[in-house]
Short mmCIF file of C-alpha atoms in Angstrom, two decimals:
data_model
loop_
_atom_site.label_atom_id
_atom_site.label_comp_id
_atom_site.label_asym_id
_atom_site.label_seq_id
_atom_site.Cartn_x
_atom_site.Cartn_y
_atom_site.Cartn_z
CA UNK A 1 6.05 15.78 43.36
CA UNK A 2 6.85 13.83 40.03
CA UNK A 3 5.91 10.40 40.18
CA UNK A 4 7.02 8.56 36.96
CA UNK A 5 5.07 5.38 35.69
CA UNK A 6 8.65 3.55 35.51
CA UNK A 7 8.85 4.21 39.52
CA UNK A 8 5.45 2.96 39.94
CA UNK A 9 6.41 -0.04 37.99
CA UNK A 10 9.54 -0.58 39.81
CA UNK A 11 7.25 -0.18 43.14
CA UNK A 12 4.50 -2.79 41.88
CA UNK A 13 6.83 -5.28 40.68
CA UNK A 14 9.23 -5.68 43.38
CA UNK A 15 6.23 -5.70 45.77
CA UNK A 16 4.84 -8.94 43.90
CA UNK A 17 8.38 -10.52 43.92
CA UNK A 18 9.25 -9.12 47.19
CA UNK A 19 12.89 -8.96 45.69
CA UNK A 20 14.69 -6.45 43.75
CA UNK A 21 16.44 -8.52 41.56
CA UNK A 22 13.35 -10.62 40.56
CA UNK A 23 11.58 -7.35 39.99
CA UNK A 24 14.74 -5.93 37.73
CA UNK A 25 14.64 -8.49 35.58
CA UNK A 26 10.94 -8.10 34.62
CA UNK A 27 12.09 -4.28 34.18
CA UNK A 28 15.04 -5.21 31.91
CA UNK A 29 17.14 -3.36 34.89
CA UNK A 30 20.02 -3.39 36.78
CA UNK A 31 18.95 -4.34 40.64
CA UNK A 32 20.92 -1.58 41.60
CA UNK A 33 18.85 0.35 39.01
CA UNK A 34 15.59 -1.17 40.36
CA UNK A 35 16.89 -0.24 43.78
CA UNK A 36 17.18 3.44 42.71
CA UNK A 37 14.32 4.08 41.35
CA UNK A 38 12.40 2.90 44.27
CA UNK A 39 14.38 5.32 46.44
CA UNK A 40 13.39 8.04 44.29
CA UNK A 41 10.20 7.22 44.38
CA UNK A 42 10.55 6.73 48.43
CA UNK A 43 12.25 10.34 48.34
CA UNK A 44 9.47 11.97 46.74
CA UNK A 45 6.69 10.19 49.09
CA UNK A 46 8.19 10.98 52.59
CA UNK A 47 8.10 7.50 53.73
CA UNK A 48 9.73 4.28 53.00
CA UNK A 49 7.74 1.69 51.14
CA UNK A 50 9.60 -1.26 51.64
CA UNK A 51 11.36 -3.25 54.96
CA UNK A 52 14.68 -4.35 53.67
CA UNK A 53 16.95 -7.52 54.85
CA UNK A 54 19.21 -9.80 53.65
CA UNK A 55 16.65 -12.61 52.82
CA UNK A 56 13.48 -10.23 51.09
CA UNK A 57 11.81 -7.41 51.01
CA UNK A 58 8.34 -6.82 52.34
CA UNK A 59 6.39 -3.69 52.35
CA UNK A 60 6.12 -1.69 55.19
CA UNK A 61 2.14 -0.35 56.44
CA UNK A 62 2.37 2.56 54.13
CA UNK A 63 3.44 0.77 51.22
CA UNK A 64 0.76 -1.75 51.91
CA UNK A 65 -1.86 1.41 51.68
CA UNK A 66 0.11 2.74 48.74
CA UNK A 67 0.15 -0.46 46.76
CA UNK A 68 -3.75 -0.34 45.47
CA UNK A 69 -3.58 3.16 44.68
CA UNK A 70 -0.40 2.78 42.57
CA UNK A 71 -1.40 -0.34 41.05
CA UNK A 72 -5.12 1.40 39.87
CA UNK A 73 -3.73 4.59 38.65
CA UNK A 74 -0.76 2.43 36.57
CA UNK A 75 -3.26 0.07 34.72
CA UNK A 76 -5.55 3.27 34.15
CA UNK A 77 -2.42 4.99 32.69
CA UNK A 78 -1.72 2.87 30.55
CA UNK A 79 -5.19 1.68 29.23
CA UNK A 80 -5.64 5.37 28.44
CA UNK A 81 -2.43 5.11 26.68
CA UNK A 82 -3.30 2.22 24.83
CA UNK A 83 -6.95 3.77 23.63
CA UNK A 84 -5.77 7.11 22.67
CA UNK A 85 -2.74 4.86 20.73
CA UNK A 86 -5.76 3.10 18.66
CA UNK A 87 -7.14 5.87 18.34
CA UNK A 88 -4.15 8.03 17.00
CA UNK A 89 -2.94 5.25 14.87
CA UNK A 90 -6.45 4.77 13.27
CA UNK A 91 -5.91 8.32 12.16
CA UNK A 92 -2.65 8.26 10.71
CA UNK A 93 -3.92 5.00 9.51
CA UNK A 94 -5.91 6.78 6.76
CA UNK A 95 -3.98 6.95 2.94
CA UNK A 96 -5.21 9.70 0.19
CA UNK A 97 -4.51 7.42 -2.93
CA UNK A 98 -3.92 9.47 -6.70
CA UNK A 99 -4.60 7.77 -10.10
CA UNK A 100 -5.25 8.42 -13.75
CA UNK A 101 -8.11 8.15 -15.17
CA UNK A 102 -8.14 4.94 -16.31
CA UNK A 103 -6.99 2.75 -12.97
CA UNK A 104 -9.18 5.64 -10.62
CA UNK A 105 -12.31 4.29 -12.86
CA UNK A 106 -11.89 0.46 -13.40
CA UNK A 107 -8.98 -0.94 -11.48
CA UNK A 108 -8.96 0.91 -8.16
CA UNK A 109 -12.19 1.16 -6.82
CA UNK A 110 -12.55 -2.79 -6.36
CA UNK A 111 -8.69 -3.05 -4.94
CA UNK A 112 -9.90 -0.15 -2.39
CA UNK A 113 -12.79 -2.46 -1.49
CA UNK A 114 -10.65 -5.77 -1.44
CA UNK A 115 -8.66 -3.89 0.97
CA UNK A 116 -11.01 -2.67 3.26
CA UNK A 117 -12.19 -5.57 3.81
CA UNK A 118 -8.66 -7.18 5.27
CA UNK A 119 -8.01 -3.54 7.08
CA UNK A 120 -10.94 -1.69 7.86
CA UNK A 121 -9.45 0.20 10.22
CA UNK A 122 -7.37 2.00 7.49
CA UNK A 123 -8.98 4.63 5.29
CA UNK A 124 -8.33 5.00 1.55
CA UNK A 125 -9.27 8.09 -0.06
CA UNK A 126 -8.92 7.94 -3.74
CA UNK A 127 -8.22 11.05 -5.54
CA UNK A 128 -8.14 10.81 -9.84
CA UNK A 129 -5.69 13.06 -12.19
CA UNK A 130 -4.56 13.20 -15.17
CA UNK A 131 -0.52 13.79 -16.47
CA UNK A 132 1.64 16.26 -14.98
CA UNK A 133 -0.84 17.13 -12.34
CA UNK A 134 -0.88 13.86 -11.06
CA UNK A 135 2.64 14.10 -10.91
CA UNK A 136 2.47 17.34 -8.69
CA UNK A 137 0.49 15.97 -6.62
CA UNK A 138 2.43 13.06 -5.50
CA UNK A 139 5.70 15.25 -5.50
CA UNK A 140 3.65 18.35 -3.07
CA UNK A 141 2.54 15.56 -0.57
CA UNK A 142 -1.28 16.07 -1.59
CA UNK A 143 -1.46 12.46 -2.58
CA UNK A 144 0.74 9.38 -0.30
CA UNK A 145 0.74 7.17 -3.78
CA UNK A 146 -0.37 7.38 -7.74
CA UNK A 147 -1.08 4.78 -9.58
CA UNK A 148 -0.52 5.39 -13.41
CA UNK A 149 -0.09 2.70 -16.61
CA UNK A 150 2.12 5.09 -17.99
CA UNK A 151 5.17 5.67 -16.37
CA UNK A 152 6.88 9.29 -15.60
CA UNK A 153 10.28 9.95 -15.03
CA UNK A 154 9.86 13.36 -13.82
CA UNK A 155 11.95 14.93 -11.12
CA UNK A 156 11.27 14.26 -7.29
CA UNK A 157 9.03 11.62 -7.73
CA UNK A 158 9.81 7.61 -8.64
CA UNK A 159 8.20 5.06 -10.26
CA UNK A 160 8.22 1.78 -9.24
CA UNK A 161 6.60 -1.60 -11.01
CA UNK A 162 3.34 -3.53 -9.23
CA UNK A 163 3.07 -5.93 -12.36
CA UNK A 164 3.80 -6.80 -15.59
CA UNK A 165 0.82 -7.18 -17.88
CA UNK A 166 0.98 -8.61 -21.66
CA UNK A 167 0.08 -6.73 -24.04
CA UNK A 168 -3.33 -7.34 -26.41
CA UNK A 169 -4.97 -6.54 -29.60
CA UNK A 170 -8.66 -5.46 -29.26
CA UNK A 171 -10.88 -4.92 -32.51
CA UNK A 172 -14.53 -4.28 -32.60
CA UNK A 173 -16.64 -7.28 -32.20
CA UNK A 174 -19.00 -6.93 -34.93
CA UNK A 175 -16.92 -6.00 -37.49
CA UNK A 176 -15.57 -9.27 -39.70
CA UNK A 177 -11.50 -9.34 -38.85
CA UNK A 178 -9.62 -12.88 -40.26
CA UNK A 179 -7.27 -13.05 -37.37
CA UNK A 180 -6.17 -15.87 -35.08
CA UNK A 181 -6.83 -15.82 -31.77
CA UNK A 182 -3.19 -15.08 -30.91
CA UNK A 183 -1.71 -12.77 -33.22
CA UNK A 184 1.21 -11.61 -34.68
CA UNK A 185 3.45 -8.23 -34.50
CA UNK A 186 3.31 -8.77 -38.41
CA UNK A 187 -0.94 -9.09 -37.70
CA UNK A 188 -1.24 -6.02 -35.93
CA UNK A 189 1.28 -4.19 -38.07
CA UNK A 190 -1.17 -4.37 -41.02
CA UNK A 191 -4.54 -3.14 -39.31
CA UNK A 192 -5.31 0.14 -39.11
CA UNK A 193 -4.66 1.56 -35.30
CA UNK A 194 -5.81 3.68 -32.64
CA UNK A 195 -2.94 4.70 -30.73
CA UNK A 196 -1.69 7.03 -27.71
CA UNK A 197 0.68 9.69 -28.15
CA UNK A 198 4.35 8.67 -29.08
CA UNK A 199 5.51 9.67 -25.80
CA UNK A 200 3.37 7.79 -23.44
CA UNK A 201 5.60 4.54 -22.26
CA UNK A 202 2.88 2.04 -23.74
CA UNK A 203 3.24 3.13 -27.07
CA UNK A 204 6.74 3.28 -27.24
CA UNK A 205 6.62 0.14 -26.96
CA UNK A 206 4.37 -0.84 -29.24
CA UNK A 207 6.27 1.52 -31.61
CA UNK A 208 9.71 -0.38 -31.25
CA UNK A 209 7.63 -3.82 -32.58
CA UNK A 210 6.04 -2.53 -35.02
CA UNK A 211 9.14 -1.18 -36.29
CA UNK A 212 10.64 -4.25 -35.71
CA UNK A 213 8.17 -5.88 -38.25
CA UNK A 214 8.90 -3.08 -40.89
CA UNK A 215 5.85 -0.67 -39.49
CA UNK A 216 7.15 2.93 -38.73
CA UNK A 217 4.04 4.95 -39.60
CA UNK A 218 2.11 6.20 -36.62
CA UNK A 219 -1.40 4.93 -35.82
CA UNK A 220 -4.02 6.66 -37.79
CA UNK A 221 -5.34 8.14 -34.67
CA UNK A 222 -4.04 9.13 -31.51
CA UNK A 223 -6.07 9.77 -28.29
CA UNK A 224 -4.53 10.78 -25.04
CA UNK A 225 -7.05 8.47 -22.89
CA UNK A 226 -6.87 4.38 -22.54
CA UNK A 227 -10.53 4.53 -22.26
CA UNK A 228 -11.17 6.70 -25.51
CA UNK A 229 -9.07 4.28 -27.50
CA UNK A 230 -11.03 1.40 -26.14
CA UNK A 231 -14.69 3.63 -27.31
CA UNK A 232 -13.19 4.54 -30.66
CA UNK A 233 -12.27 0.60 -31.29
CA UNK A 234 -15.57 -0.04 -30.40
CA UNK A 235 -17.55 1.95 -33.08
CA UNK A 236 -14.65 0.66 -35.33
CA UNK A 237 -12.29 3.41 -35.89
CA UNK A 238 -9.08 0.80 -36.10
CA UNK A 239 -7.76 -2.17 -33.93
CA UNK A 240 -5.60 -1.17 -30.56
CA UNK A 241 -2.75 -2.79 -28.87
CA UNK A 242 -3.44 -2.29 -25.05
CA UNK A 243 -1.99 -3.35 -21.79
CA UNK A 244 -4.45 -6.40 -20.30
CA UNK A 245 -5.17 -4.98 -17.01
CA UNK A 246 -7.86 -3.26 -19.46
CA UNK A 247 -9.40 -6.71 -20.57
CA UNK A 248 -12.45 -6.27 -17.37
CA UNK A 249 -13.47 -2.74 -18.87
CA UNK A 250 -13.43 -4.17 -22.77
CA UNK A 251 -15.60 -7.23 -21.22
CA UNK A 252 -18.47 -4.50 -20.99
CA UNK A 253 -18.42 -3.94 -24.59
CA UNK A 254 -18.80 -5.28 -27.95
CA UNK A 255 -14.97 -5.97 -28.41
CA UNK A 256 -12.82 -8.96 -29.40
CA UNK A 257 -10.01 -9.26 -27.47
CA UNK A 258 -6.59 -11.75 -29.04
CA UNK A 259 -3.40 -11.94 -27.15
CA UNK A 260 -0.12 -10.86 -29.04
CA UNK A 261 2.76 -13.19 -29.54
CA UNK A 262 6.11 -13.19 -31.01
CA UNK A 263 7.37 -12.13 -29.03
CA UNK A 264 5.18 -11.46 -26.10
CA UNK A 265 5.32 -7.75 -24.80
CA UNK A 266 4.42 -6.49 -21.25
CA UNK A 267 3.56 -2.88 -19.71
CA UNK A 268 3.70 -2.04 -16.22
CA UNK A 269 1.23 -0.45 -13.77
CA UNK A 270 2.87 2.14 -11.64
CA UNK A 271 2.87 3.19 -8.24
CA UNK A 272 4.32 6.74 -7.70
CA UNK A 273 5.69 8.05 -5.12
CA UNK A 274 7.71 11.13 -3.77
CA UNK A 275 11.57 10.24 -3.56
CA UNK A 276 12.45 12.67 -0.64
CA UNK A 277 8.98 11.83 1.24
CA UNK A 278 9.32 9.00 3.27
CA UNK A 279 6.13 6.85 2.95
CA UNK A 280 3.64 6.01 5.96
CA UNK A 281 3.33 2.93 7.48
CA UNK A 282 0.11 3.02 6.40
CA UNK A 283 0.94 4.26 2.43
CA UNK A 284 3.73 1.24 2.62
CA UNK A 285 1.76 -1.77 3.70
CA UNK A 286 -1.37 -0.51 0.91
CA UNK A 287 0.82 -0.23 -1.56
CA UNK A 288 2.19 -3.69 -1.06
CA UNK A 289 -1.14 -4.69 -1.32
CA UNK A 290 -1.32 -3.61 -4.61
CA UNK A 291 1.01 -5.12 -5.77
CA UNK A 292 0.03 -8.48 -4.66
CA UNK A 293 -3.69 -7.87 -5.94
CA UNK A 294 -1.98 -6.74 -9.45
CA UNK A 295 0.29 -9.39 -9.65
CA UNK A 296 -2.50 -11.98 -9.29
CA UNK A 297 -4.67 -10.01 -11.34
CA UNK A 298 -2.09 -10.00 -14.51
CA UNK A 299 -1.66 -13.96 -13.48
CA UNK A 300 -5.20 -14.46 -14.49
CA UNK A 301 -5.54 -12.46 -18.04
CA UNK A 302 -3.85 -15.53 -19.85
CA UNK A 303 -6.63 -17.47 -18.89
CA UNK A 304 -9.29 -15.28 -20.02
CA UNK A 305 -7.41 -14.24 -23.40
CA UNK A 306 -9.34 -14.13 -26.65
CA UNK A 307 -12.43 -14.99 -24.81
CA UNK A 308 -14.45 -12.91 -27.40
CA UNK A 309 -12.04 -13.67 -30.00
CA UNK A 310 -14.47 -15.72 -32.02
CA UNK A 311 -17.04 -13.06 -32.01
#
């Protein structure tokens, strides 16, 4: 015997309605469809389930005894269906989530907790690398997404903006700097500066403004790390120009921070992803999310510019 659930259904509904063509168009059916499957179904019994006529259709004695049954076992079917679903999609619901240093140690860790709190069903696992083995990792499948602040144009994988965020001049706090608290290309030009190496994105663009001002020396020291620049500026080893989504980790120390103008210059944040991997359901709606909580995040940095400026 092979009972299908669509037969069942067929049987239930056109019991209820005591018509087939009622019960077909709850089914999204032809009646004559409708009208087959319950003669299957009738077939596979031994006994018909329904008295037929011109007017309706009423169920005969055994379909009367059948109808319970059939009605228990489809709503069990289906809640089980519907469980084991949740539970299924709860674990495909679960992202592993790469990032450079930087974002896996300041930036991340509260958007993973912002977004728990709106999906807690979905599970972020967050997974920090540095360079070209970040890179593998998104292209190999061992991470769904990267996030990065300096973007890589490598093959297989592609890099894709969550928001734009001006860049700033930071200078240690305690040492005596006459500068305004917006400043200049021509400002920043004429400090001494701790940069990142000349093929990182960020620096190429600071690169093409100082140029543009008449600076083409390199800074006087290079460090591969956004948070070693920002320690090295601290103990005041130079000035450096840095994207703002770093203003909350220069707020913890003893740093001035003056937004750049003339013209103003942004940097993107990057999420990374594997171009021949299509992303989960899961991976896609998270990494929307970032880019919402970045966006608004890179809204807000105008407002807190220069706020140690005067130190």
């Amino acid at each position: 015997m092979n009972i299908t659930s669509r037969q069942l259904k067929a049987f239930l509904l056109t019991a209820r309605y005591q018509s087939f063509s009622r019960a077909a168009e709850r089914l999204f059916i032809t009646q004559s469809g409708m009208s087959v499957l319950v003669r299957e179904l009738e077939a596979q019994l031994g006994f018909r389930l329904f008295e037929r006529t011109t007017r309706k259709v009423t169920l005969t004695e055994f379909g009367s005894r059948l109808l319970p049954i059939a009605d228990r076992s489809l709503l069990e079917l289906e809640a089980a269906a519907t469980n084991i679903g949740r539970s299924a999609t709860a674990a495909k619901g679960s992202i592993v989530l790469g990032a450079a240093p930087f974002p896996a140690a300041e930036l991340l860790p509260r958007a993973v907790a912002a977004y728990a709190q709106r999906e807690p069903q979905t599970q972020v696992r967050l997974v920090d690398a540095a360079g070209i083995r970040l890179v593998e990792m998104v292209r190999h499948g061992e991470v769904d997404v990267a996030v990065s602040g300096v973007r890589h144009d490598a093959p297989g994988v592609e890099c894709v903006s969550l928001a734009h965020f001006r860049l700033m001049l930071i200078r240690a706090a305690d040492r005596p700097a006459l500068l305004p608290r917006e400043v200049s290309w021509s400002d920043v030009a004429a400090q001494k500066l701790v940069g990142s190496p000349g093929e990182y994105s960020i620096q190429q663009l600071v690169d093409e403004q100082l140029a543009r001002v008449g600076r083409r020396a390199p800074p006087e020291l290079v460090c591969n790390y956004l948070e070693t620049q920002i320690a090295m500026v601290e103990i005041g080893s130079g000035m450096a120009v840095i994207p703002a989504f770093a203003a909350g980790a220069c707020a913890n120390r003893r740093l001035a921070l003056h937004a750049i103008v003339d013209p103003v210059v942004t940097s993107d944040l990057y999420a990374i992803a594997a171009r021949a991997r299509k992303p989960s359901r899961a991976a896609h709606v998270f990494t929307a999310f970032l880019r919402s909580y970045f966006s608004e995040l890179a809204e807000q940095w105008p407002v807190q510019r220069a706020v140690k400026a005067a130190a």
